[in-house]
Amino acid sequence: MPEPVEKIDKPEPRWQAVLALFAVGGIYLALPRALIVGPKWALPVFIGVLIAPTVVAHRMGKHSLNRALGIIISTVITLALIASVGLLVAAVPSHKTAPVALLSSGAELWLTNVLVFAVWYWRLDGGGPTLRQQRREFGSRSFVFPQMQIEKTERGRFECSGWRPHFIDYLFIALTQSSTFGPTDAPLLARWAKILAMAQICISLTIVIVLISRAIGVL
């Protein structure tokens, strides 16, 4: 009788997170100048400059440096997002920005909010993607994903034996939280995740309120 073939535990792909960061830089360039603090090129250049050593640090096995650089990038883009949302709120009563530009900018910032916090969740859950790979633990330490709620004896049927979340799973969490203003299919366990979720929901709610108020003003 042939022995069962052991499932190969492939490293988690990171290109989705890198693509999300570049998308944040691209969206930032598309924003009106009135919604940007400092030079318009500063944030995209900052992201591009720091992504290179972050990737190199990962390739060379310098995981502490990789994690530190990743947290620095996430912190800076989060501060830039908050600053732009603040300028968006200030732009509504001033009526200096065209309504269409204001509405499209709000949508862009909403999407940026989703991407930024997806990167945060991916970077911090279980100590980051590197530690998640090394531990080879099932599921997550900070979120209760649907796969984790399946009985252990039934996981093989649903092809989730040895399952771990990847970036797309954290992106889904960020998208649903920005859309529903709360967790949906993945309840939060860790306090840091709850704090970040509160911040993300507040930013998303602020953007939506601004868009609604401006849309009503246009009508």
Short mmCIF file of C-alpha atoms in Angstrom, two decimals:
data_model
loop_
_atom_site.label_atom_id
_atom_site.label_comp_id
_atom_site.label_asym_id
_atom_site.label_seq_id
_atom_site.Cartn_x
_atom_site.Cartn_y
_atom_site.Cartn_z
CA MET A 1 0.00 0.00 0.00
CA PRO A 2 1.57 3.34 -1.05
CA GLU A 3 2.36 5.81 1.68
CA PRO A 4 0.41 9.08 1.66
CA VAL A 5 2.24 11.91 0.01
CA GLU A 6 3.07 14.66 2.48
CA LYS A 7 1.74 18.04 1.51
CA ILE A 8 4.52 20.43 0.53
CA ASP A 9 4.45 23.53 2.75
CA LYS A 10 5.24 26.27 0.26
CA PRO A 11 6.45 29.69 1.47
CA GLU A 12 3.75 32.33 1.59
CA PRO A 13 3.84 34.53 -1.54
CA ARG A 14 4.61 38.16 -0.78
CA TRP A 15 4.04 39.79 -4.14
CA GLN A 16 0.42 40.63 -3.21
CA ALA A 17 1.57 42.79 -0.29
CA VAL A 18 4.21 44.48 -2.45
CA LEU A 19 1.60 45.14 -5.14
CA ALA A 20 -0.72 46.64 -2.50
CA LEU A 21 2.01 49.04 -1.39
CA PHE A 22 2.69 50.14 -4.96
CA ALA A 23 -1.06 50.59 -5.44
CA VAL A 24 -1.13 52.89 -2.40
CA GLY A 25 1.65 54.98 -3.95
CA GLY A 26 -0.19 55.13 -7.28
CA ILE A 27 -3.46 56.20 -5.65
CA TYR A 28 -1.60 58.87 -3.70
CA LEU A 29 -0.27 60.32 -6.95
CA ALA A 30 -3.83 60.46 -8.32
CA LEU A 31 -5.11 62.56 -5.41
CA PRO A 32 -5.60 66.32 -5.86
CA ARG A 33 -2.73 68.42 -4.57
CA ALA A 34 -5.03 69.95 -1.94
CA LEU A 35 -5.38 66.57 -0.21
CA ILE A 36 -1.66 65.86 0.09
CA VAL A 37 0.73 66.97 2.83
CA GLY A 38 4.18 67.77 1.48
CA PRO A 39 5.48 67.04 -2.03
CA LYS A 40 3.20 64.83 -4.11
CA TRP A 41 6.08 62.54 -5.06
CA ALA A 42 7.36 62.04 -1.51
CA LEU A 43 5.23 59.08 -0.43
CA PRO A 44 5.53 57.02 -3.67
CA VAL A 45 9.31 57.55 -3.69
CA PHE A 46 9.51 56.63 0.00
CA ILE A 47 7.58 53.40 -0.65
CA GLY A 48 9.73 52.52 -3.67
CA VAL A 49 12.99 53.24 -1.86
CA LEU A 50 12.11 51.18 1.24
CA ILE A 51 10.52 48.24 -0.55
CA ALA A 52 13.84 47.33 -2.19
CA PRO A 53 15.83 46.84 1.07
CA THR A 54 12.77 45.16 2.64
CA VAL A 55 12.73 42.52 -0.10
CA VAL A 56 16.53 42.15 0.05
CA ALA A 57 16.41 41.71 3.84
CA HIS A 58 13.85 38.94 3.43
CA ARG A 59 15.92 37.19 0.75
CA MET A 60 19.04 37.36 2.95
CA GLY A 61 17.22 35.95 5.96
CA LYS A 62 17.44 39.16 8.00
CA HIS A 63 13.90 38.85 9.30
CA SER A 64 14.17 41.44 12.09
CA LEU A 65 15.29 44.09 9.60
CA ASN A 66 12.58 43.02 7.16
CA ARG A 67 9.93 43.35 9.86
CA ALA A 68 11.24 46.73 11.05
CA LEU A 69 11.29 48.18 7.53
CA GLY A 70 7.80 46.80 6.87
CA ILE A 71 6.42 48.43 10.02
CA ILE A 72 8.09 51.74 9.09
CA ILE A 73 6.47 51.68 5.64
CA SER A 74 3.05 50.84 7.11
CA THR A 75 3.35 53.58 9.75
CA VAL A 76 4.25 56.27 7.22
CA ILE A 77 1.48 55.37 4.74
CA THR A 78 -1.03 55.23 7.61
CA LEU A 79 -0.05 58.73 8.74
CA ALA A 80 -0.27 59.97 5.14
CA LEU A 81 -3.74 58.42 4.85
CA ILE A 82 -4.96 60.06 8.07
CA ALA A 83 -3.57 63.43 6.94
CA SER A 84 -5.32 63.16 3.56
CA VAL A 85 -8.61 62.19 5.19
CA GLY A 86 -8.27 65.22 7.49
CA LEU A 87 -7.73 67.47 4.48
CA LEU A 88 -10.72 65.83 2.76
CA VAL A 89 -12.93 66.70 5.73
CA ALA A 90 -11.61 70.28 5.74
CA ALA A 91 -12.23 70.60 1.99
CA VAL A 92 -15.99 69.94 2.24
CA PRO A 93 -17.10 73.22 3.87
CA SER A 94 -14.57 75.30 1.91
CA HIS A 95 -16.13 74.39 -1.48
CA LYS A 96 -12.76 74.97 -3.15
CA THR A 97 -12.55 71.48 -4.62
CA ALA A 98 -14.88 70.44 -7.46
CA PRO A 99 -17.62 68.02 -6.30
CA VAL A 100 -16.61 65.28 -8.76
CA ALA A 101 -12.95 65.53 -7.73
CA LEU A 102 -13.94 65.44 -4.06
CA LEU A 103 -16.12 62.36 -4.50
CA SER A 104 -13.50 60.49 -6.54
CA SER A 105 -10.82 61.41 -4.00
CA GLY A 106 -12.99 60.05 -1.21
CA ALA A 107 -13.36 56.76 -3.07
CA GLU A 108 -9.59 56.60 -3.62
CA LEU A 109 -8.90 57.22 0.06
CA TRP A 110 -11.45 54.55 1.01
CA LEU A 111 -9.61 52.04 -1.17
CA THR A 112 -6.29 53.16 0.30
CA ASN A 113 -7.71 52.54 3.77
CA VAL A 114 -8.50 48.95 2.80
CA LEU A 115 -5.03 48.31 1.37
CA VAL A 116 -3.15 49.97 4.23
CA PHE A 117 -4.87 47.98 6.97
CA ALA A 118 -4.70 44.73 4.98
CA VAL A 119 -0.91 45.19 5.02
CA TRP A 120 -1.01 45.86 8.77
CA TYR A 121 -2.98 42.69 9.50
CA TRP A 122 -0.73 40.63 7.22
CA ARG A 123 2.42 42.08 8.78
CA LEU A 124 1.45 41.63 12.46
CA ASP A 125 -0.63 38.47 12.69
CA GLY A 126 1.33 35.71 14.41
CA GLY A 127 4.51 37.79 14.31
CA GLY A 128 4.43 38.21 10.54
CA PRO A 129 4.59 35.95 7.48
CA THR A 130 8.08 34.67 8.29
CA LEU A 131 7.20 33.41 11.76
CA ARG A 132 3.91 31.99 10.51
CA GLN A 133 5.89 29.98 7.96
CA GLN A 134 8.45 28.81 10.53
CA ARG A 135 5.88 27.73 13.13
CA ARG A 136 3.69 25.93 10.58
CA GLU A 137 0.73 26.43 12.88
CA PHE A 138 -2.80 25.91 11.69
CA GLY A 139 -4.89 29.05 11.26
CA SER A 140 -4.22 32.39 12.90
CA ARG A 141 -3.32 33.72 16.34
CA SER A 142 -5.26 36.99 15.96
CA PHE A 143 -8.33 36.21 13.84
CA VAL A 144 -10.89 33.39 13.78
CA PHE A 145 -11.10 32.53 10.09
CA PRO A 146 -13.92 30.23 8.87
CA GLN A 147 -11.41 27.43 8.20
CA MET A 148 -10.53 27.44 11.91
CA GLN A 149 -14.14 26.74 12.88
CA ILE A 150 -14.27 23.45 10.94
CA GLU A 151 -13.94 20.33 13.06
CA LYS A 152 -10.41 18.89 12.99
CA THR A 153 -11.66 15.59 11.64
CA GLU A 154 -13.48 17.35 8.80
CA ARG A 155 -10.68 19.66 7.63
CA GLY A 156 -9.36 17.16 5.10
CA ARG A 157 -12.70 17.16 3.28
CA PHE A 158 -12.51 20.93 2.77
CA GLU A 159 -8.81 20.90 1.83
CA CYS A 160 -7.89 23.16 4.73
CA SER A 161 -5.61 20.80 6.62
CA GLY A 162 -2.53 22.79 7.65
CA TRP A 163 -4.20 25.97 6.37
CA ARG A 164 -2.69 29.39 7.11
CA PRO A 165 -3.98 32.80 6.02
CA HIS A 166 -2.28 34.64 3.16
CA PHE A 167 -2.44 38.29 2.16
CA ILE A 168 -5.72 37.87 0.26
CA ASP A 169 -7.38 36.68 3.49
CA TYR A 170 -6.29 39.82 5.34
CA LEU A 171 -7.37 41.93 2.36
CA PHE A 172 -10.84 40.40 2.62
CA ILE A 173 -10.97 41.26 6.33
CA ALA A 174 -9.96 44.86 5.61
CA LEU A 175 -12.48 45.17 2.77
CA THR A 176 -15.40 43.84 4.80
CA GLN A 177 -14.55 45.98 7.82
CA SER A 178 -14.41 49.13 5.70
CA SER A 179 -17.71 48.17 4.07
CA THR A 180 -19.71 47.04 7.11
CA PHE A 181 -17.88 49.03 9.83
CA GLY A 182 -17.20 45.87 11.81
CA PRO A 183 -15.79 42.32 11.62
CA THR A 184 -17.82 39.83 9.60
CA ASP A 185 -16.70 36.23 9.10
CA ALA A 186 -13.38 36.57 10.98
CA PRO A 187 -13.83 37.72 14.60
CA LEU A 188 -10.87 39.45 16.22
CA LEU A 189 -8.86 37.84 19.01
CA ALA A 190 -5.78 40.00 19.60
CA ARG A 191 -6.03 43.42 21.23
CA TRP A 192 -3.74 44.97 18.62
CA ALA A 193 -6.10 43.74 15.90
CA LYS A 194 -9.06 45.30 17.70
CA ILE A 195 -7.21 48.62 18.01
CA LEU A 196 -6.28 48.63 14.32
CA ALA A 197 -9.83 47.61 13.36
CA MET A 198 -11.25 50.52 15.36
CA ALA A 199 -8.87 52.91 13.60
CA GLN A 200 -9.75 51.49 10.18
CA ILE A 201 -13.50 51.66 10.85
CA CYS A 202 -13.26 55.26 12.10
CA ILE A 203 -11.35 56.31 8.97
CA SER A 204 -13.78 54.49 6.68
CA LEU A 205 -16.80 55.93 8.47
CA THR A 206 -15.36 59.44 8.23
CA ILE A 207 -14.81 59.07 4.48
CA VAL A 208 -18.32 57.70 3.91
CA ILE A 209 -19.92 60.50 5.93
CA VAL A 210 -17.97 63.08 3.93
CA LEU A 211 -19.02 61.47 0.63
CA ILE A 212 -22.67 61.31 1.66
CA SER A 213 -22.72 64.91 2.87
CA ARG A 214 -21.03 66.16 -0.31
CA ALA A 215 -23.32 64.09 -2.51
CA ILE A 216 -26.35 65.57 -0.75
CA GLY A 217 -24.86 69.04 -1.22
CA VAL A 218 -24.44 68.41 -4.95
CA LEU A 219 -28.05 67.24 -5.24
#
